[in-house]
Amino acid sequence: DQLKETALFVVAEPDGRTVVPLDSSLPTALPKSWPMIPAVRDQFPKQASGFSVMEGHLFQLVLTPVYIDSSGGSSLAKVLVTGYLVNHLVAQRLKEATGGAQGSEFLFLSGNQVFASTLNDRATAVLRTTLALNHVPERISDGVNEYAFVRRDLIDLQGHPVGQLCILRSFD
């Protein structure tokens, strides 16, 4: 329920076309197709999960294949696409779970694109630039606060990194 405003639940064809959105409270329009479905069909009948960047938005998704049985065997009928949009609401929930105002800061990014941040715009821009460097020091600063941080790759449904989650803890 906490992520209801960013959640999605869609029925899609095996080729990735959206059949019908069953539930969506997204602040953005749902994609008309899910191009990762054909790309992960070799993982079916197991679920596939991971992150995806579509139309400039970051999603965390789970794809669940739906099969029908017939005298000729089973065949893939539809794919349930569930997940949520990773935005400032998701980042803020993570911050609240780590202590609220005194908790960790969260930054979801891919290259120069920031999908979500709990930091103000100025600090986000400074830290994004610093985190893009090849050799990032153990402690980083936004010019006001100094942070320890950890980075984790955001892995797509095919096992490839599509972005990073940076978790920062201020020393102040």
PDB file of C-alpha atoms in Angstrom:
ATOM      1  CA  ASP A   1       0.000   0.000   0.000  1.00  0.00           C
ATOM      2  CA  GLN A   2       2.899   2.389   0.656  1.00  0.00           C
ATOM      3  CA  LEU A   3       3.888   2.400  -3.020  1.00  0.00           C
ATOM      4  CA  LYS A   4       0.325   2.454  -4.367  1.00  0.00           C
ATOM      5  CA  GLU A   5       0.788   5.841  -6.033  1.00  0.00           C
ATOM      6  CA  THR A   6       3.688   4.496  -8.129  1.00  0.00           C
ATOM      7  CA  ALA A   7       2.435   0.928  -8.725  1.00  0.00           C
ATOM      8  CA  LEU A   8       1.372  -0.705 -11.960  1.00  0.00           C
ATOM      9  CA  PHE A   9      -0.328  -3.965 -12.932  1.00  0.00           C
ATOM     10  CA  VAL A  10      -0.713  -4.676 -16.643  1.00  0.00           C
ATOM     11  CA  VAL A  11      -1.635  -7.609 -18.864  1.00  0.00           C
ATOM     12  CA  ALA A  12       0.582  -7.793 -21.957  1.00  0.00           C
ATOM     13  CA  GLU A  13       0.848  -9.967 -25.046  1.00  0.00           C
ATOM     14  CA  PRO A  14       3.880 -12.268 -25.438  1.00  0.00           C
ATOM     15  CA  ASP A  15       5.240  -9.785 -28.003  1.00  0.00           C
ATOM     16  CA  GLY A  16       5.140  -7.014 -25.352  1.00  0.00           C
ATOM     17  CA  ARG A  17       2.063  -5.039 -26.432  1.00  0.00           C
ATOM     18  CA  THR A  18      -0.120  -3.807 -23.576  1.00  0.00           C
ATOM     19  CA  VAL A  19      -3.527  -5.518 -23.592  1.00  0.00           C
ATOM     20  CA  VAL A  20      -5.081  -3.842 -20.596  1.00  0.00           C
ATOM     21  CA  PRO A  21      -3.856  -1.987 -17.525  1.00  0.00           C
ATOM     22  CA  LEU A  22      -5.536  -3.635 -14.527  1.00  0.00           C
ATOM     23  CA  ASP A  23      -4.350  -1.074 -12.020  1.00  0.00           C
ATOM     24  CA  SER A  24      -2.156   1.944 -12.333  1.00  0.00           C
ATOM     25  CA  SER A  25      -1.795   5.007 -10.190  1.00  0.00           C
ATOM     26  CA  LEU A  26       1.240   6.266 -12.074  1.00  0.00           C
ATOM     27  CA  PRO A  27       1.697  10.012 -12.467  1.00  0.00           C
ATOM     28  CA  THR A  28       2.847   9.281 -16.036  1.00  0.00           C
ATOM     29  CA  ALA A  29       1.220   7.424 -18.936  1.00  0.00           C
ATOM     30  CA  LEU A  30       1.758   3.685 -19.116  1.00  0.00           C
ATOM     31  CA  PRO A  31       3.967   2.461 -21.946  1.00  0.00           C
ATOM     32  CA  LYS A  32       2.044   1.001 -24.909  1.00  0.00           C
ATOM     33  CA  SER A  33       4.522  -1.861 -25.097  1.00  0.00           C
ATOM     34  CA  TRP A  34       7.047  -3.636 -22.915  1.00  0.00           C
ATOM     35  CA  PRO A  35      10.055  -4.334 -25.168  1.00  0.00           C
ATOM     36  CA  MET A  36      11.810  -6.415 -22.543  1.00  0.00           C
ATOM     37  CA  ILE A  37       9.168  -9.184 -22.717  1.00  0.00           C
ATOM     38  CA  PRO A  38      10.392 -10.774 -25.965  1.00  0.00           C
ATOM     39  CA  ALA A  39      13.978 -10.350 -24.744  1.00  0.00           C
ATOM     40  CA  VAL A  40      13.381 -12.398 -21.562  1.00  0.00           C
ATOM     41  CA  ARG A  41      11.059 -15.095 -22.935  1.00  0.00           C
ATOM     42  CA  ASP A  42      13.869 -17.637 -22.652  1.00  0.00           C
ATOM     43  CA  GLN A  43      13.642 -17.198 -18.845  1.00  0.00           C
ATOM     44  CA  PHE A  44       9.985 -18.257 -18.812  1.00  0.00           C
ATOM     45  CA  PRO A  45       8.219 -20.121 -17.203  1.00  0.00           C
ATOM     46  CA  LYS A  46      10.119 -18.534 -14.289  1.00  0.00           C
ATOM     47  CA  GLN A  47       9.347 -14.952 -13.362  1.00  0.00           C
ATOM     48  CA  ALA A  48      11.780 -12.303 -14.525  1.00  0.00           C
ATOM     49  CA  SER A  49      12.510  -9.265 -12.383  1.00  0.00           C
ATOM     50  CA  GLY A  50      14.700  -6.210 -12.554  1.00  0.00           C
ATOM     51  CA  PHE A  51      14.870  -2.552 -13.415  1.00  0.00           C
ATOM     52  CA  SER A  52      14.022  -0.954 -16.740  1.00  0.00           C
ATOM     53  CA  VAL A  53      14.396   2.546 -18.145  1.00  0.00           C
ATOM     54  CA  MET A  54      11.509   3.391 -20.457  1.00  0.00           C
ATOM     55  CA  GLU A  55      10.545   6.764 -21.863  1.00  0.00           C
ATOM     56  CA  GLY A  56      12.914   8.497 -19.448  1.00  0.00           C
ATOM     57  CA  HIS A  57      11.511   6.793 -16.341  1.00  0.00           C
ATOM     58  CA  LEU A  58      12.990   4.101 -14.109  1.00  0.00           C
ATOM     59  CA  PHE A  59      10.772   1.136 -13.221  1.00  0.00           C
ATOM     60  CA  GLN A  60      11.299  -1.916 -11.050  1.00  0.00           C
ATOM     61  CA  LEU A  61       9.350  -4.727 -12.708  1.00  0.00           C
ATOM     62  CA  VAL A  62       8.335  -8.354 -12.300  1.00  0.00           C
ATOM     63  CA  LEU A  63       7.171 -10.247 -15.390  1.00  0.00           C
ATOM     64  CA  THR A  64       5.012 -13.295 -14.740  1.00  0.00           C
ATOM     65  CA  PRO A  65       4.207 -15.567 -17.680  1.00  0.00           C
ATOM     66  CA  VAL A  66       0.671 -16.988 -17.936  1.00  0.00           C
ATOM     67  CA  TYR A  67       0.363 -20.287 -19.791  1.00  0.00           C
ATOM     68  CA  ILE A  68      -2.658 -22.180 -21.065  1.00  0.00           C
ATOM     69  CA  ASP A  69      -2.717 -25.945 -21.367  1.00  0.00           C
ATOM     70  CA  SER A  70      -4.194 -27.723 -24.338  1.00  0.00           C
ATOM     71  CA  SER A  71      -3.966 -31.129 -25.926  1.00  0.00           C
ATOM     72  CA  GLY A  72      -0.923 -29.870 -27.866  1.00  0.00           C
ATOM     73  CA  GLY A  73       0.896 -28.783 -24.681  1.00  0.00           C
ATOM     74  CA  SER A  74       1.167 -25.480 -22.932  1.00  0.00           C
ATOM     75  CA  SER A  75       1.620 -22.150 -24.650  1.00  0.00           C
ATOM     76  CA  LEU A  76       2.360 -18.651 -23.434  1.00  0.00           C
ATOM     77  CA  ALA A  77      -0.923 -16.743 -23.417  1.00  0.00           C
ATOM     78  CA  LYS A  78      -0.148 -13.456 -21.665  1.00  0.00           C
ATOM     79  CA  VAL A  79       2.405 -11.822 -19.396  1.00  0.00           C
ATOM     80  CA  LEU A  80       1.509 -10.008 -16.180  1.00  0.00           C
ATOM     81  CA  VAL A  81       3.673  -6.921 -15.708  1.00  0.00           C
ATOM     82  CA  THR A  82       3.782  -5.645 -12.150  1.00  0.00           C
ATOM     83  CA  GLY A  83       6.037  -3.145 -10.496  1.00  0.00           C
ATOM     84  CA  TYR A  84       6.442   0.485  -9.676  1.00  0.00           C
ATOM     85  CA  LEU A  85       7.882   3.719 -10.953  1.00  0.00           C
ATOM     86  CA  VAL A  86      11.040   4.678  -9.062  1.00  0.00           C
ATOM     87  CA  ASN A  87      10.582   8.367  -8.294  1.00  0.00           C
ATOM     88  CA  HIS A  88      10.977  10.833  -5.421  1.00  0.00           C
ATOM     89  CA  LEU A  89       8.159   9.141  -3.468  1.00  0.00           C
ATOM     90  CA  VAL A  90      10.034   5.823  -3.469  1.00  0.00           C
ATOM     91  CA  ALA A  91      13.288   7.531  -2.481  1.00  0.00           C
ATOM     92  CA  GLN A  92      11.524   9.399   0.339  1.00  0.00           C
ATOM     93  CA  ARG A  93      10.001   6.161   1.685  1.00  0.00           C
ATOM     94  CA  LEU A  94      13.492   4.658   1.815  1.00  0.00           C
ATOM     95  CA  LYS A  95      14.779   7.711   3.688  1.00  0.00           C
ATOM     96  CA  GLU A  96      11.925   7.472   6.203  1.00  0.00           C
ATOM     97  CA  ALA A  97      12.725   3.783   6.721  1.00  0.00           C
ATOM     98  CA  THR A  98      16.308   4.691   7.649  1.00  0.00           C
ATOM     99  CA  GLY A  99      15.519   7.336  10.241  1.00  0.00           C
ATOM    100  CA  GLY A 100      13.666  10.164   8.509  1.00  0.00           C
ATOM    101  CA  ALA A 101      15.422  13.543   8.634  1.00  0.00           C
ATOM    102  CA  GLN A 102      18.450  11.933  10.282  1.00  0.00           C
ATOM    103  CA  GLY A 103      18.454   8.958   7.931  1.00  0.00           C
ATOM    104  CA  SER A 104      20.353   8.098   4.790  1.00  0.00           C
ATOM    105  CA  GLU A 105      19.958   9.962   1.515  1.00  0.00           C
ATOM    106  CA  PHE A 106      19.074   8.069  -1.674  1.00  0.00           C
ATOM    107  CA  LEU A 107      19.990   8.842  -5.256  1.00  0.00           C
ATOM    108  CA  PHE A 108      18.806   6.733  -8.228  1.00  0.00           C
ATOM    109  CA  LEU A 109      20.707   7.597 -11.400  1.00  0.00           C
ATOM    110  CA  SER A 110      21.964   6.433 -14.754  1.00  0.00           C
ATOM    111  CA  GLY A 111      24.794   8.440 -16.290  1.00  0.00           C
ATOM    112  CA  ASN A 112      23.740  12.079 -16.043  1.00  0.00           C
ATOM    113  CA  GLN A 113      20.055  11.286 -15.550  1.00  0.00           C
ATOM    114  CA  VAL A 114      18.686  11.391 -12.014  1.00  0.00           C
ATOM    115  CA  PHE A 115      15.456   9.440 -11.580  1.00  0.00           C
ATOM    116  CA  ALA A 116      14.938  10.107  -7.869  1.00  0.00           C
ATOM    117  CA  SER A 117      16.737  11.827  -5.031  1.00  0.00           C
ATOM    118  CA  THR A 118      16.056  12.745  -1.431  1.00  0.00           C
ATOM    119  CA  LEU A 119      18.570  15.588  -1.679  1.00  0.00           C
ATOM    120  CA  ASN A 120      17.818  19.132  -2.797  1.00  0.00           C
ATOM    121  CA  ASP A 121      18.474  20.027  -6.443  1.00  0.00           C
ATOM    122  CA  ARG A 122      21.804  21.735  -5.737  1.00  0.00           C
ATOM    123  CA  ALA A 123      23.222  18.843  -3.705  1.00  0.00           C
ATOM    124  CA  THR A 124      21.885  16.312  -6.222  1.00  0.00           C
ATOM    125  CA  ALA A 125      23.636  18.082  -9.113  1.00  0.00           C
ATOM    126  CA  VAL A 126      26.974  18.338  -7.275  1.00  0.00           C
ATOM    127  CA  LEU A 127      26.919  14.713  -6.108  1.00  0.00           C
ATOM    128  CA  ARG A 128      25.799  13.425  -9.509  1.00  0.00           C
ATOM    129  CA  THR A 129      28.861  15.057 -11.070  1.00  0.00           C
ATOM    130  CA  THR A 130      31.187  13.684  -8.364  1.00  0.00           C
ATOM    131  CA  LEU A 131      29.746  10.168  -8.575  1.00  0.00           C
ATOM    132  CA  ALA A 132      30.288  10.145 -12.370  1.00  0.00           C
ATOM    133  CA  LEU A 133      34.070  10.415 -11.899  1.00  0.00           C
ATOM    134  CA  ASN A 134      36.220   7.332 -12.532  1.00  0.00           C
ATOM    135  CA  HIS A 135      37.934   7.576  -9.153  1.00  0.00           C
ATOM    136  CA  VAL A 136      35.470   8.641  -6.488  1.00  0.00           C
ATOM    137  CA  PRO A 137      36.946   9.257  -3.018  1.00  0.00           C
ATOM    138  CA  GLU A 138      35.615   7.318  -0.012  1.00  0.00           C
ATOM    139  CA  ARG A 139      33.972  10.478   1.266  1.00  0.00           C
ATOM    140  CA  ILE A 140      32.216  12.947  -0.987  1.00  0.00           C
ATOM    141  CA  SER A 141      30.891  16.439  -0.414  1.00  0.00           C
ATOM    142  CA  ASP A 142      28.080  18.490  -1.867  1.00  0.00           C
ATOM    143  CA  GLY A 143      29.817  21.681  -0.697  1.00  0.00           C
ATOM    144  CA  VAL A 144      27.797  21.801   2.509  1.00  0.00           C
ATOM    145  CA  ASN A 145      27.744  18.235   3.872  1.00  0.00           C
ATOM    146  CA  GLU A 146      30.243  15.406   3.715  1.00  0.00           C
ATOM    147  CA  TYR A 147      28.987  11.871   3.077  1.00  0.00           C
ATOM    148  CA  ALA A 148      30.061   8.276   3.213  1.00  0.00           C
ATOM    149  CA  PHE A 149      28.355   6.341   0.467  1.00  0.00           C
ATOM    150  CA  VAL A 150      27.751   2.968  -1.092  1.00  0.00           C
ATOM    151  CA  ARG A 151      26.714   2.304  -4.681  1.00  0.00           C
ATOM    152  CA  ARG A 152      24.796  -0.650  -6.045  1.00  0.00           C
ATOM    153  CA  ASP A 153      24.056  -1.409  -9.665  1.00  0.00           C
ATOM    154  CA  LEU A 154      20.420  -1.554 -10.694  1.00  0.00           C
ATOM    155  CA  ILE A 155      20.159  -4.722 -12.775  1.00  0.00           C
ATOM    156  CA  ASP A 156      17.697  -5.066 -15.649  1.00  0.00           C
ATOM    157  CA  LEU A 157      15.619  -8.119 -16.499  1.00  0.00           C
ATOM    158  CA  GLN A 158      18.425  -9.531 -18.657  1.00  0.00           C
ATOM    159  CA  GLY A 159      21.108  -9.157 -15.988  1.00  0.00           C
ATOM    160  CA  HIS A 160      22.719  -5.932 -17.244  1.00  0.00           C
ATOM    161  CA  PRO A 161      23.271  -2.754 -15.188  1.00  0.00           C
ATOM    162  CA  VAL A 162      20.930   0.089 -16.193  1.00  0.00           C
ATOM    163  CA  GLY A 163      21.704   2.527 -13.403  1.00  0.00           C
ATOM    164  CA  GLN A 164      22.845   2.870  -9.843  1.00  0.00           C
ATOM    165  CA  LEU A 165      21.428   3.387  -6.406  1.00  0.00           C
ATOM    166  CA  CYS A 166      23.690   5.536  -4.250  1.00  0.00           C
ATOM    167  CA  ILE A 167      23.035   5.527  -0.529  1.00  0.00           C
ATOM    168  CA  LEU A 168      24.675   8.398   1.302  1.00  0.00           C
ATOM    169  CA  ARG A 169      25.082   9.027   5.018  1.00  0.00           C
ATOM    170  CA  SER A 170      26.009  12.513   6.180  1.00  0.00           C
ATOM    171  CA  PHE A 171      28.732  13.048   8.779  1.00  0.00           C
ATOM    172  CA  ASP A 172      26.997  16.244   9.947  1.00  0.00           C
TER     173      ASP A 172
END
